[in-house]
Amino acid sequence: MSAAWPVFLQGLALSLGLIVAIGAQNAFVLRQGLRREHVGSVVVFCAVADAALITAGVLGMAQALGNSPGLARALALAGAAFLAVYGWRALRRARNPERLTASDTGASISRAAALAQAAAFTLLNPHVYLDTVLLVGSIGAQQPAALRGWFVAGASTASLLWFGLLGFGARWMAPWFARPKAWQVLDALIGVTMWLLAALLLRHALANL
C-alpha cells in the first residue's frame, strides 16, 4: 500500500496537468454548469470517457511494451521530453495568461444534445488521444503490474474532480476562471509539476539502461 499512493498521486498530477487548460471542452462544461442544465450527465460523460481512454491506453501500452524493454525505454524518454516541453509551454503561458469564459445565455438544449456536444468536444479532439492513450498510457504501462490500477485510478480521479469542479462549482468558480491572474498561477504550477514528472520519468528510463 505504501508504494501505491505515490503511483496514484503521479497519475493524478499528470492527468490534472494535461486536463486543466483553456479549451472548448472545459468551456462547454463550464457553460452547462452556469446554466445548471444536465450538469451531472455532462460531468459523468466527460469523466467516464477520460477514464476509458486512460484505461485502454495503459492496458494497450502494457501489452505492447511487455516484451520490448527497448521500446519501453524509448517511450519513457519521449514522454519525458514531451512533459518537459509541455511544462515549458505552460510556464510561457503564465507570462501571457488568458481566461476561460462561458455564457449562461442561449437556447436550452436537451440532455441528448448536451451529451452529443460533450462527445464531440471529447472524442473529436485529436489531442485527447495523444494525452490519454499515448502519453498517460505509456507512462502508466511502465508502472509495476500490481500498481497500474492505482495509476489509472489517480488519473481518472483527476478528470472527475476537474469536471465536477467546472460543472457543479461553475457559479462560484466562473469569476475566478475569468481572471487571467488565476490562470497565471495555475499554469505556473502545471509547468513545475510537468518538469518534476519529466525528471522522474527520465530517471526511470536511465535506471533501466
Short mmCIF file of N, CA and C in Angstrom, two decimals, residues 27-194:
data_model
loop_
_atom_site.label_atom_id
_atom_site.label_comp_id
_atom_site.label_asym_id
_atom_site.label_seq_id
_atom_site.Cartn_x
_atom_site.Cartn_y
_atom_site.Cartn_z
N ALA A 27 -14.78 24.84 -21.57
CA ALA A 27 -15.73 25.94 -21.69
C ALA A 27 -17.16 25.42 -21.77
N PHE A 28 -17.36 24.29 -22.46
CA PHE A 28 -18.70 23.72 -22.58
C PHE A 28 -19.20 23.22 -21.22
N VAL A 29 -18.35 22.51 -20.49
CA VAL A 29 -18.75 22.02 -19.16
C VAL A 29 -19.06 23.20 -18.25
N LEU A 30 -18.25 24.25 -18.31
CA LEU A 30 -18.49 25.44 -17.50
C LEU A 30 -19.82 26.09 -17.89
N ARG A 31 -20.12 26.15 -19.18
CA ARG A 31 -21.38 26.74 -19.64
C ARG A 31 -22.57 25.96 -19.10
N GLN A 32 -22.50 24.63 -19.18
CA GLN A 32 -23.61 23.82 -18.67
C GLN A 32 -23.76 24.02 -17.16
N GLY A 33 -22.64 24.19 -16.48
CA GLY A 33 -22.72 24.44 -15.04
C GLY A 33 -23.36 25.77 -14.73
N LEU A 34 -23.01 26.80 -15.50
CA LEU A 34 -23.61 28.12 -15.30
C LEU A 34 -25.11 28.09 -15.56
N ARG A 35 -25.53 27.30 -16.55
CA ARG A 35 -26.94 27.19 -16.89
C ARG A 35 -27.68 26.20 -15.99
N ARG A 36 -26.91 25.42 -15.21
CA ARG A 36 -27.48 24.36 -14.37
C ARG A 36 -28.36 23.42 -15.21
N GLU A 37 -27.79 23.00 -16.31
CA GLU A 37 -28.54 22.22 -17.30
C GLU A 37 -27.79 20.93 -17.61
N HIS A 38 -28.35 19.79 -17.20
CA HIS A 38 -27.77 18.47 -17.46
C HIS A 38 -26.32 18.37 -16.98
N VAL A 39 -26.04 19.04 -15.86
CA VAL A 39 -24.65 19.11 -15.39
C VAL A 39 -24.11 17.73 -15.03
N GLY A 40 -24.89 16.97 -14.26
CA GLY A 40 -24.43 15.65 -13.85
C GLY A 40 -24.12 14.75 -15.02
N SER A 41 -25.00 14.75 -16.01
CA SER A 41 -24.80 13.88 -17.17
C SER A 41 -23.53 14.26 -17.93
N VAL A 42 -23.31 15.56 -18.11
CA VAL A 42 -22.14 16.03 -18.86
C VAL A 42 -20.86 15.73 -18.08
N VAL A 43 -20.86 15.99 -16.79
CA VAL A 43 -19.67 15.73 -15.97
C VAL A 43 -19.33 14.24 -15.97
N VAL A 44 -20.34 13.40 -15.76
CA VAL A 44 -20.10 11.95 -15.74
C VAL A 44 -19.59 11.46 -17.09
N PHE A 45 -20.19 11.95 -18.18
CA PHE A 45 -19.75 11.51 -19.50
C PHE A 45 -18.29 11.85 -19.73
N CYS A 46 -17.91 13.11 -19.47
CA CYS A 46 -16.52 13.52 -19.72
C CYS A 46 -15.55 12.74 -18.84
N ALA A 47 -15.91 12.53 -17.57
CA ALA A 47 -15.02 11.81 -16.67
C ALA A 47 -14.90 10.34 -17.07
N VAL A 48 -16.03 9.70 -17.42
CA VAL A 48 -16.00 8.29 -17.81
C VAL A 48 -15.26 8.10 -19.12
N ALA A 49 -15.44 9.02 -20.07
CA ALA A 49 -14.73 8.94 -21.34
C ALA A 49 -13.22 9.01 -21.12
N ASP A 50 -12.79 9.93 -20.27
CA ASP A 50 -11.36 10.03 -19.95
C ASP A 50 -10.86 8.74 -19.30
N ALA A 51 -11.63 8.23 -18.33
CA ALA A 51 -11.22 7.01 -17.63
C ALA A 51 -11.10 5.83 -18.59
N ALA A 52 -12.04 5.73 -19.53
CA ALA A 52 -12.00 4.64 -20.50
C ALA A 52 -10.79 4.76 -21.41
N LEU A 53 -10.49 5.97 -21.87
CA LEU A 53 -9.33 6.18 -22.75
C LEU A 53 -8.03 5.91 -22.00
N ILE A 54 -7.96 6.37 -20.76
CA ILE A 54 -6.76 6.15 -19.96
C ILE A 54 -6.54 4.65 -19.71
N THR A 55 -7.62 3.96 -19.35
CA THR A 55 -7.53 2.52 -19.10
C THR A 55 -7.09 1.78 -20.36
N ALA A 56 -7.70 2.13 -21.50
CA ALA A 56 -7.34 1.49 -22.76
C ALA A 56 -5.88 1.76 -23.09
N GLY A 57 -5.44 2.99 -22.84
CA GLY A 57 -4.05 3.34 -23.12
C GLY A 57 -3.08 2.55 -22.27
N VAL A 58 -3.35 2.48 -20.97
CA VAL A 58 -2.44 1.77 -20.06
C VAL A 58 -2.41 0.28 -20.39
N LEU A 59 -3.58 -0.34 -20.58
CA LEU A 59 -3.63 -1.77 -20.86
C LEU A 59 -3.00 -2.09 -22.22
N GLY A 60 -3.31 -1.26 -23.21
CA GLY A 60 -2.76 -1.50 -24.55
C GLY A 60 -1.27 -1.31 -24.59
N MET A 61 -0.79 -0.25 -23.93
CA MET A 61 0.64 0.00 -23.90
C MET A 61 1.36 -1.08 -23.10
N ALA A 62 0.74 -1.54 -22.02
CA ALA A 62 1.36 -2.59 -21.20
C ALA A 62 1.58 -3.84 -22.03
N GLN A 63 0.59 -4.18 -22.83
CA GLN A 63 0.73 -5.36 -23.68
C GLN A 63 1.80 -5.16 -24.74
N ALA A 64 1.83 -3.95 -25.33
CA ALA A 64 2.80 -3.66 -26.39
C ALA A 64 4.22 -3.62 -25.85
N LEU A 65 4.37 -3.14 -24.60
CA LEU A 65 5.71 -2.97 -24.04
C LEU A 65 6.19 -4.19 -23.26
N GLY A 66 5.29 -5.16 -23.06
CA GLY A 66 5.62 -6.30 -22.22
C GLY A 66 6.89 -7.02 -22.62
N ASN A 67 7.09 -7.23 -23.90
CA ASN A 67 8.25 -7.97 -24.36
C ASN A 67 9.24 -7.10 -25.12
N SER A 68 9.18 -5.78 -24.87
CA SER A 68 10.06 -4.88 -25.60
C SER A 68 10.61 -3.80 -24.68
N PRO A 69 11.61 -4.14 -23.87
CA PRO A 69 12.17 -3.14 -22.96
C PRO A 69 12.79 -1.95 -23.69
N GLY A 70 13.31 -2.19 -24.89
CA GLY A 70 13.88 -1.09 -25.66
C GLY A 70 12.82 -0.07 -26.04
N LEU A 71 11.65 -0.57 -26.46
CA LEU A 71 10.55 0.33 -26.81
C LEU A 71 10.06 1.07 -25.57
N ALA A 72 10.00 0.37 -24.44
CA ALA A 72 9.57 1.00 -23.19
C ALA A 72 10.50 2.15 -22.82
N ARG A 73 11.81 1.92 -22.98
CA ARG A 73 12.78 2.97 -22.65
C ARG A 73 12.64 4.14 -23.62
N ALA A 74 12.44 3.85 -24.89
CA ALA A 74 12.29 4.92 -25.89
C ALA A 74 11.05 5.76 -25.60
N LEU A 75 9.94 5.10 -25.24
CA LEU A 75 8.72 5.83 -24.94
C LEU A 75 8.87 6.65 -23.65
N ALA A 76 9.62 6.11 -22.69
CA ALA A 76 9.85 6.86 -21.46
C ALA A 76 10.65 8.13 -21.74
N LEU A 77 11.68 8.01 -22.58
CA LEU A 77 12.47 9.18 -22.94
C LEU A 77 11.65 10.18 -23.74
N ALA A 78 10.83 9.67 -24.67
CA ALA A 78 9.97 10.56 -25.45
C ALA A 78 8.94 11.24 -24.55
N GLY A 79 8.38 10.48 -23.59
CA GLY A 79 7.43 11.06 -22.67
C GLY A 79 8.06 12.14 -21.80
N ALA A 80 9.28 11.91 -21.35
CA ALA A 80 9.99 12.90 -20.54
C ALA A 80 10.21 14.18 -21.35
N ALA A 81 10.59 14.01 -22.62
CA ALA A 81 10.80 15.17 -23.49
C ALA A 81 9.49 15.93 -23.70
N PHE A 82 8.39 15.19 -23.92
CA PHE A 82 7.09 15.82 -24.12
C PHE A 82 6.67 16.60 -22.89
N LEU A 83 6.83 16.00 -21.71
CA LEU A 83 6.44 16.68 -20.48
C LEU A 83 7.30 17.92 -20.23
N ALA A 84 8.59 17.83 -20.57
CA ALA A 84 9.46 18.98 -20.40
C ALA A 84 9.01 20.13 -21.30
N VAL A 85 8.68 19.82 -22.55
CA VAL A 85 8.21 20.84 -23.47
C VAL A 85 6.85 21.38 -23.02
N TYR A 86 5.96 20.49 -22.59
CA TYR A 86 4.64 20.91 -22.12
C TYR A 86 4.78 21.83 -20.92
N GLY A 87 5.70 21.48 -20.01
CA GLY A 87 5.93 22.33 -18.85
C GLY A 87 6.47 23.69 -19.25
N TRP A 88 7.37 23.71 -20.21
CA TRP A 88 7.92 24.99 -20.69
C TRP A 88 6.82 25.84 -21.31
N ARG A 89 5.93 25.22 -22.09
CA ARG A 89 4.82 25.95 -22.70
C ARG A 89 3.87 26.49 -21.64
N ALA A 90 3.62 25.72 -20.58
CA ALA A 90 2.75 26.19 -19.50
C ALA A 90 3.38 27.39 -18.80
N LEU A 91 4.68 27.35 -18.56
CA LEU A 91 5.35 28.48 -17.92
C LEU A 91 5.34 29.70 -18.84
N ARG A 92 5.44 29.45 -20.14
CA ARG A 92 5.38 30.58 -21.08
C ARG A 92 3.98 31.18 -21.10
N ARG A 93 2.93 30.31 -21.01
CA ARG A 93 1.56 30.82 -20.94
C ARG A 93 1.35 31.65 -19.69
N ALA A 94 2.06 31.29 -18.62
CA ALA A 94 1.92 32.03 -17.37
C ALA A 94 2.38 33.47 -17.52
N ARG A 95 3.24 33.72 -18.49
CA ARG A 95 3.72 35.09 -18.72
C ARG A 95 2.70 35.91 -19.49
N ASN A 96 1.85 35.23 -20.27
CA ASN A 96 0.80 35.90 -21.04
C ASN A 96 -0.52 35.18 -20.83
N PRO A 97 -1.07 35.28 -19.63
CA PRO A 97 -2.26 34.49 -19.29
C PRO A 97 -3.51 34.91 -20.06
N GLU A 98 -4.39 33.91 -20.28
CA GLU A 98 -5.67 34.17 -20.91
C GLU A 98 -6.76 33.94 -19.86
N ARG A 99 -7.98 33.70 -20.32
CA ARG A 99 -9.08 33.46 -19.38
C ARG A 99 -10.03 32.44 -19.97
N LEU A 100 -10.75 31.76 -19.10
CA LEU A 100 -11.77 30.80 -19.52
C LEU A 100 -13.12 31.40 -19.19
N THR A 101 -13.91 31.70 -20.22
CA THR A 101 -15.23 32.30 -20.01
C THR A 101 -16.28 31.48 -20.74
N ALA A 102 -17.49 31.52 -20.22
CA ALA A 102 -18.62 30.84 -20.85
C ALA A 102 -19.88 31.59 -20.46
N SER A 103 -20.77 31.78 -21.41
CA SER A 103 -22.01 32.50 -21.17
C SER A 103 -23.09 31.54 -20.68
N ASP A 104 -23.95 32.04 -19.80
CA ASP A 104 -25.08 31.23 -19.35
C ASP A 104 -26.37 31.57 -20.09
N THR A 105 -26.21 32.31 -21.21
CA THR A 105 -27.36 32.65 -22.03
C THR A 105 -27.45 31.71 -23.21
N GLY A 106 -28.52 31.80 -23.96
CA GLY A 106 -28.71 30.96 -25.14
C GLY A 106 -29.88 30.01 -24.95
N ALA A 107 -30.22 29.35 -26.05
CA ALA A 107 -31.38 28.45 -26.02
C ALA A 107 -31.07 27.20 -25.20
N SER A 108 -32.09 26.69 -24.53
CA SER A 108 -31.95 25.46 -23.78
C SER A 108 -31.78 24.28 -24.74
N ILE A 109 -31.01 23.28 -24.32
CA ILE A 109 -30.80 22.10 -25.15
C ILE A 109 -31.21 20.86 -24.36
N SER A 110 -31.55 19.80 -25.07
CA SER A 110 -31.97 18.57 -24.43
C SER A 110 -30.75 17.83 -23.86
N ARG A 111 -31.02 16.84 -23.01
CA ARG A 111 -29.93 16.03 -22.46
C ARG A 111 -29.17 15.31 -23.57
N ALA A 112 -29.89 14.79 -24.56
CA ALA A 112 -29.23 14.09 -25.66
C ALA A 112 -28.32 15.04 -26.43
N ALA A 113 -28.79 16.26 -26.66
CA ALA A 113 -27.97 17.24 -27.39
C ALA A 113 -26.75 17.63 -26.57
N ALA A 114 -26.93 17.77 -25.25
CA ALA A 114 -25.80 18.11 -24.39
C ALA A 114 -24.74 17.01 -24.41
N LEU A 115 -25.19 15.76 -24.34
CA LEU A 115 -24.25 14.64 -24.36
C LEU A 115 -23.58 14.51 -25.72
N ALA A 116 -24.32 14.81 -26.80
CA ALA A 116 -23.73 14.76 -28.14
C ALA A 116 -22.63 15.81 -28.27
N GLN A 117 -22.87 16.99 -27.73
CA GLN A 117 -21.84 18.03 -27.78
C GLN A 117 -20.65 17.66 -26.91
N ALA A 118 -20.92 17.09 -25.74
CA ALA A 118 -19.82 16.65 -24.88
C ALA A 118 -18.97 15.59 -25.57
N ALA A 119 -19.65 14.66 -26.27
CA ALA A 119 -18.93 13.61 -27.00
C ALA A 119 -18.07 14.21 -28.11
N ALA A 120 -18.62 15.20 -28.80
CA ALA A 120 -17.86 15.82 -29.89
C ALA A 120 -16.63 16.53 -29.35
N PHE A 121 -16.81 17.33 -28.29
CA PHE A 121 -15.68 18.06 -27.72
C PHE A 121 -14.62 17.11 -27.15
N THR A 122 -15.06 15.95 -26.68
CA THR A 122 -14.13 14.99 -26.06
C THR A 122 -13.46 14.09 -27.08
N LEU A 123 -14.25 13.46 -27.94
CA LEU A 123 -13.74 12.38 -28.79
C LEU A 123 -13.26 12.85 -30.16
N LEU A 124 -13.67 14.03 -30.59
CA LEU A 124 -13.22 14.54 -31.89
C LEU A 124 -12.00 15.44 -31.77
N ASN A 125 -11.48 15.53 -30.57
CA ASN A 125 -10.26 16.32 -30.33
C ASN A 125 -9.06 15.38 -30.42
N PRO A 126 -8.21 15.53 -31.42
CA PRO A 126 -7.09 14.59 -31.57
C PRO A 126 -6.12 14.62 -30.39
N HIS A 127 -6.06 15.75 -29.69
CA HIS A 127 -5.13 15.85 -28.57
C HIS A 127 -5.51 14.93 -27.42
N VAL A 128 -6.80 14.60 -27.32
CA VAL A 128 -7.22 13.74 -26.21
C VAL A 128 -6.59 12.36 -26.34
N TYR A 129 -6.40 11.88 -27.57
CA TYR A 129 -5.80 10.56 -27.77
C TYR A 129 -4.29 10.61 -27.53
N LEU A 130 -3.66 11.73 -27.91
CA LEU A 130 -2.24 11.90 -27.63
C LEU A 130 -2.01 11.93 -26.12
N ASP A 131 -2.88 12.67 -25.41
CA ASP A 131 -2.70 12.83 -23.97
C ASP A 131 -3.04 11.56 -23.19
N THR A 132 -4.26 11.04 -23.40
CA THR A 132 -4.73 9.93 -22.57
C THR A 132 -4.19 8.57 -23.01
N VAL A 133 -4.30 8.27 -24.30
CA VAL A 133 -3.95 6.94 -24.77
C VAL A 133 -2.43 6.78 -24.90
N LEU A 134 -1.79 7.73 -25.56
CA LEU A 134 -0.36 7.58 -25.82
C LEU A 134 0.50 8.00 -24.63
N LEU A 135 0.36 9.24 -24.18
CA LEU A 135 1.25 9.73 -23.13
C LEU A 135 0.93 9.09 -21.78
N VAL A 136 -0.31 9.29 -21.29
CA VAL A 136 -0.68 8.72 -19.99
C VAL A 136 -0.60 7.20 -20.05
N GLY A 137 -1.02 6.62 -21.17
CA GLY A 137 -0.97 5.16 -21.31
C GLY A 137 0.44 4.62 -21.24
N SER A 138 1.38 5.26 -21.93
CA SER A 138 2.75 4.75 -21.94
C SER A 138 3.42 4.92 -20.57
N ILE A 139 3.11 6.00 -19.87
CA ILE A 139 3.69 6.19 -18.54
C ILE A 139 3.06 5.21 -17.54
N GLY A 140 1.75 5.04 -17.61
CA GLY A 140 1.08 4.10 -16.72
C GLY A 140 1.51 2.67 -16.96
N ALA A 141 1.77 2.32 -18.22
CA ALA A 141 2.16 0.95 -18.55
C ALA A 141 3.52 0.58 -17.98
N GLN A 142 4.34 1.57 -17.67
CA GLN A 142 5.66 1.29 -17.15
C GLN A 142 5.68 1.14 -15.63
N GLN A 143 4.52 1.32 -15.01
CA GLN A 143 4.42 1.04 -13.58
C GLN A 143 4.40 -0.48 -13.36
N PRO A 144 4.80 -0.95 -12.20
CA PRO A 144 4.67 -2.39 -11.92
C PRO A 144 3.23 -2.84 -12.12
N ALA A 145 3.06 -4.05 -12.60
CA ALA A 145 1.72 -4.54 -12.95
C ALA A 145 0.73 -4.39 -11.80
N ALA A 146 1.16 -4.62 -10.59
CA ALA A 146 0.26 -4.55 -9.44
C ALA A 146 -0.16 -3.13 -9.11
N LEU A 147 0.57 -2.13 -9.66
CA LEU A 147 0.28 -0.74 -9.32
C LEU A 147 -0.37 0.03 -10.46
N ARG A 148 -0.55 -0.61 -11.62
CA ARG A 148 -1.14 0.11 -12.75
C ARG A 148 -2.56 0.56 -12.46
N GLY A 149 -3.30 -0.27 -11.73
CA GLY A 149 -4.66 0.12 -11.37
C GLY A 149 -4.69 1.39 -10.53
N TRP A 150 -3.70 1.55 -9.66
CA TRP A 150 -3.61 2.77 -8.85
C TRP A 150 -3.31 3.98 -9.71
N PHE A 151 -2.46 3.80 -10.70
CA PHE A 151 -2.14 4.91 -11.61
C PHE A 151 -3.39 5.32 -12.39
N VAL A 152 -4.11 4.34 -12.92
CA VAL A 152 -5.35 4.62 -13.65
C VAL A 152 -6.37 5.30 -12.74
N ALA A 153 -6.47 4.82 -11.49
CA ALA A 153 -7.40 5.42 -10.54
C ALA A 153 -7.04 6.88 -10.26
N GLY A 154 -5.75 7.17 -10.11
CA GLY A 154 -5.33 8.54 -9.87
C GLY A 154 -5.64 9.45 -11.05
N ALA A 155 -5.31 8.98 -12.26
CA ALA A 155 -5.56 9.78 -13.45
C ALA A 155 -7.05 9.99 -13.67
N SER A 156 -7.85 8.96 -13.43
CA SER A 156 -9.30 9.06 -13.61
C SER A 156 -9.93 9.96 -12.56
N THR A 157 -9.40 9.91 -11.34
CA THR A 157 -9.90 10.78 -10.27
C THR A 157 -9.67 12.25 -10.61
N ALA A 158 -8.54 12.54 -11.24
CA ALA A 158 -8.25 13.91 -11.64
C ALA A 158 -9.33 14.43 -12.60
N SER A 159 -9.72 13.61 -13.57
CA SER A 159 -10.76 14.03 -14.52
C SER A 159 -12.09 14.28 -13.81
N LEU A 160 -12.46 13.36 -12.91
CA LEU A 160 -13.72 13.50 -12.19
C LEU A 160 -13.71 14.76 -11.32
N LEU A 161 -12.62 15.01 -10.63
CA LEU A 161 -12.52 16.19 -9.78
C LEU A 161 -12.60 17.48 -10.60
N TRP A 162 -11.88 17.51 -11.72
CA TRP A 162 -11.83 18.73 -12.52
C TRP A 162 -13.17 19.03 -13.17
N PHE A 163 -13.76 18.03 -13.82
CA PHE A 163 -15.04 18.27 -14.47
C PHE A 163 -16.14 18.54 -13.45
N GLY A 164 -16.06 17.88 -12.29
CA GLY A 164 -17.02 18.16 -11.23
C GLY A 164 -16.90 19.59 -10.73
N LEU A 165 -15.66 20.06 -10.60
CA LEU A 165 -15.43 21.44 -10.18
C LEU A 165 -15.98 22.42 -11.20
N LEU A 166 -15.71 22.15 -12.47
CA LEU A 166 -16.20 23.04 -13.53
C LEU A 166 -17.73 23.07 -13.58
N GLY A 167 -18.33 21.89 -13.51
CA GLY A 167 -19.77 21.81 -13.67
C GLY A 167 -20.55 22.25 -12.44
N PHE A 168 -20.27 21.60 -11.30
CA PHE A 168 -21.06 21.87 -10.11
C PHE A 168 -20.60 23.12 -9.36
N GLY A 169 -19.36 23.54 -9.60
CA GLY A 169 -18.87 24.75 -8.93
C GLY A 169 -18.85 25.95 -9.86
N ALA A 170 -19.56 25.86 -10.99
CA ALA A 170 -19.47 26.90 -12.02
C ALA A 170 -19.84 28.28 -11.49
N ARG A 171 -20.93 28.38 -10.76
CA ARG A 171 -21.40 29.68 -10.29
C ARG A 171 -20.37 30.36 -9.39
N TRP A 172 -19.70 29.54 -8.61
CA TRP A 172 -18.70 30.08 -7.71
C TRP A 172 -17.35 30.29 -8.40
N MET A 173 -16.98 29.37 -9.30
CA MET A 173 -15.65 29.39 -9.90
C MET A 173 -15.55 30.26 -11.14
N ALA A 174 -16.68 30.53 -11.84
CA ALA A 174 -16.62 31.25 -13.11
C ALA A 174 -15.87 32.59 -13.00
N PRO A 175 -16.15 33.41 -11.97
CA PRO A 175 -15.39 34.67 -11.88
C PRO A 175 -13.90 34.44 -11.70
N TRP A 176 -13.56 33.37 -10.99
CA TRP A 176 -12.14 33.05 -10.78
C TRP A 176 -11.48 32.61 -12.08
N PHE A 177 -12.19 31.76 -12.86
CA PHE A 177 -11.65 31.29 -14.15
C PHE A 177 -11.51 32.43 -15.15
N ALA A 178 -12.31 33.48 -14.97
CA ALA A 178 -12.27 34.61 -15.91
C ALA A 178 -11.13 35.58 -15.59
N ARG A 179 -10.39 35.31 -14.53
CA ARG A 179 -9.27 36.18 -14.16
C ARG A 179 -7.97 35.63 -14.73
N PRO A 180 -7.29 36.39 -15.58
CA PRO A 180 -6.00 35.91 -16.12
C PRO A 180 -4.99 35.57 -15.04
N LYS A 181 -5.03 36.30 -13.92
CA LYS A 181 -4.07 36.04 -12.84
C LYS A 181 -4.23 34.63 -12.30
N ALA A 182 -5.48 34.14 -12.22
CA ALA A 182 -5.71 32.78 -11.72
C ALA A 182 -5.06 31.76 -12.64
N TRP A 183 -5.21 31.95 -13.94
CA TRP A 183 -4.60 31.02 -14.89
C TRP A 183 -3.09 31.15 -14.91
N GLN A 184 -2.59 32.34 -14.58
CA GLN A 184 -1.15 32.52 -14.48
C GLN A 184 -0.58 31.63 -13.37
N VAL A 185 -1.27 31.61 -12.23
CA VAL A 185 -0.84 30.77 -11.11
C VAL A 185 -0.97 29.28 -11.47
N LEU A 186 -2.11 28.91 -12.09
CA LEU A 186 -2.33 27.52 -12.47
C LEU A 186 -1.28 27.05 -13.46
N ASP A 187 -1.01 27.85 -14.48
CA ASP A 187 -0.03 27.45 -15.49
C ASP A 187 1.37 27.34 -14.90
N ALA A 188 1.68 28.20 -13.94
CA ALA A 188 2.99 28.09 -13.29
C ALA A 188 3.09 26.78 -12.51
N LEU A 189 2.03 26.43 -11.79
CA LEU A 189 2.02 25.16 -11.05
C LEU A 189 2.09 23.97 -11.99
N ILE A 190 1.36 24.05 -13.11
CA ILE A 190 1.38 22.96 -14.09
C ILE A 190 2.77 22.81 -14.68
N GLY A 191 3.41 23.93 -15.01
CA GLY A 191 4.75 23.87 -15.58
C GLY A 191 5.74 23.19 -14.66
N VAL A 192 5.74 23.57 -13.38
CA VAL A 192 6.66 22.96 -12.41
C VAL A 192 6.34 21.48 -12.23
N THR A 193 5.05 21.16 -12.15
CA THR A 193 4.65 19.75 -11.97
C THR A 193 5.11 18.90 -13.15
N MET A 194 4.92 19.41 -14.36
CA MET A 194 5.33 18.65 -15.55
C MET A 194 6.83 18.44 -15.59
#
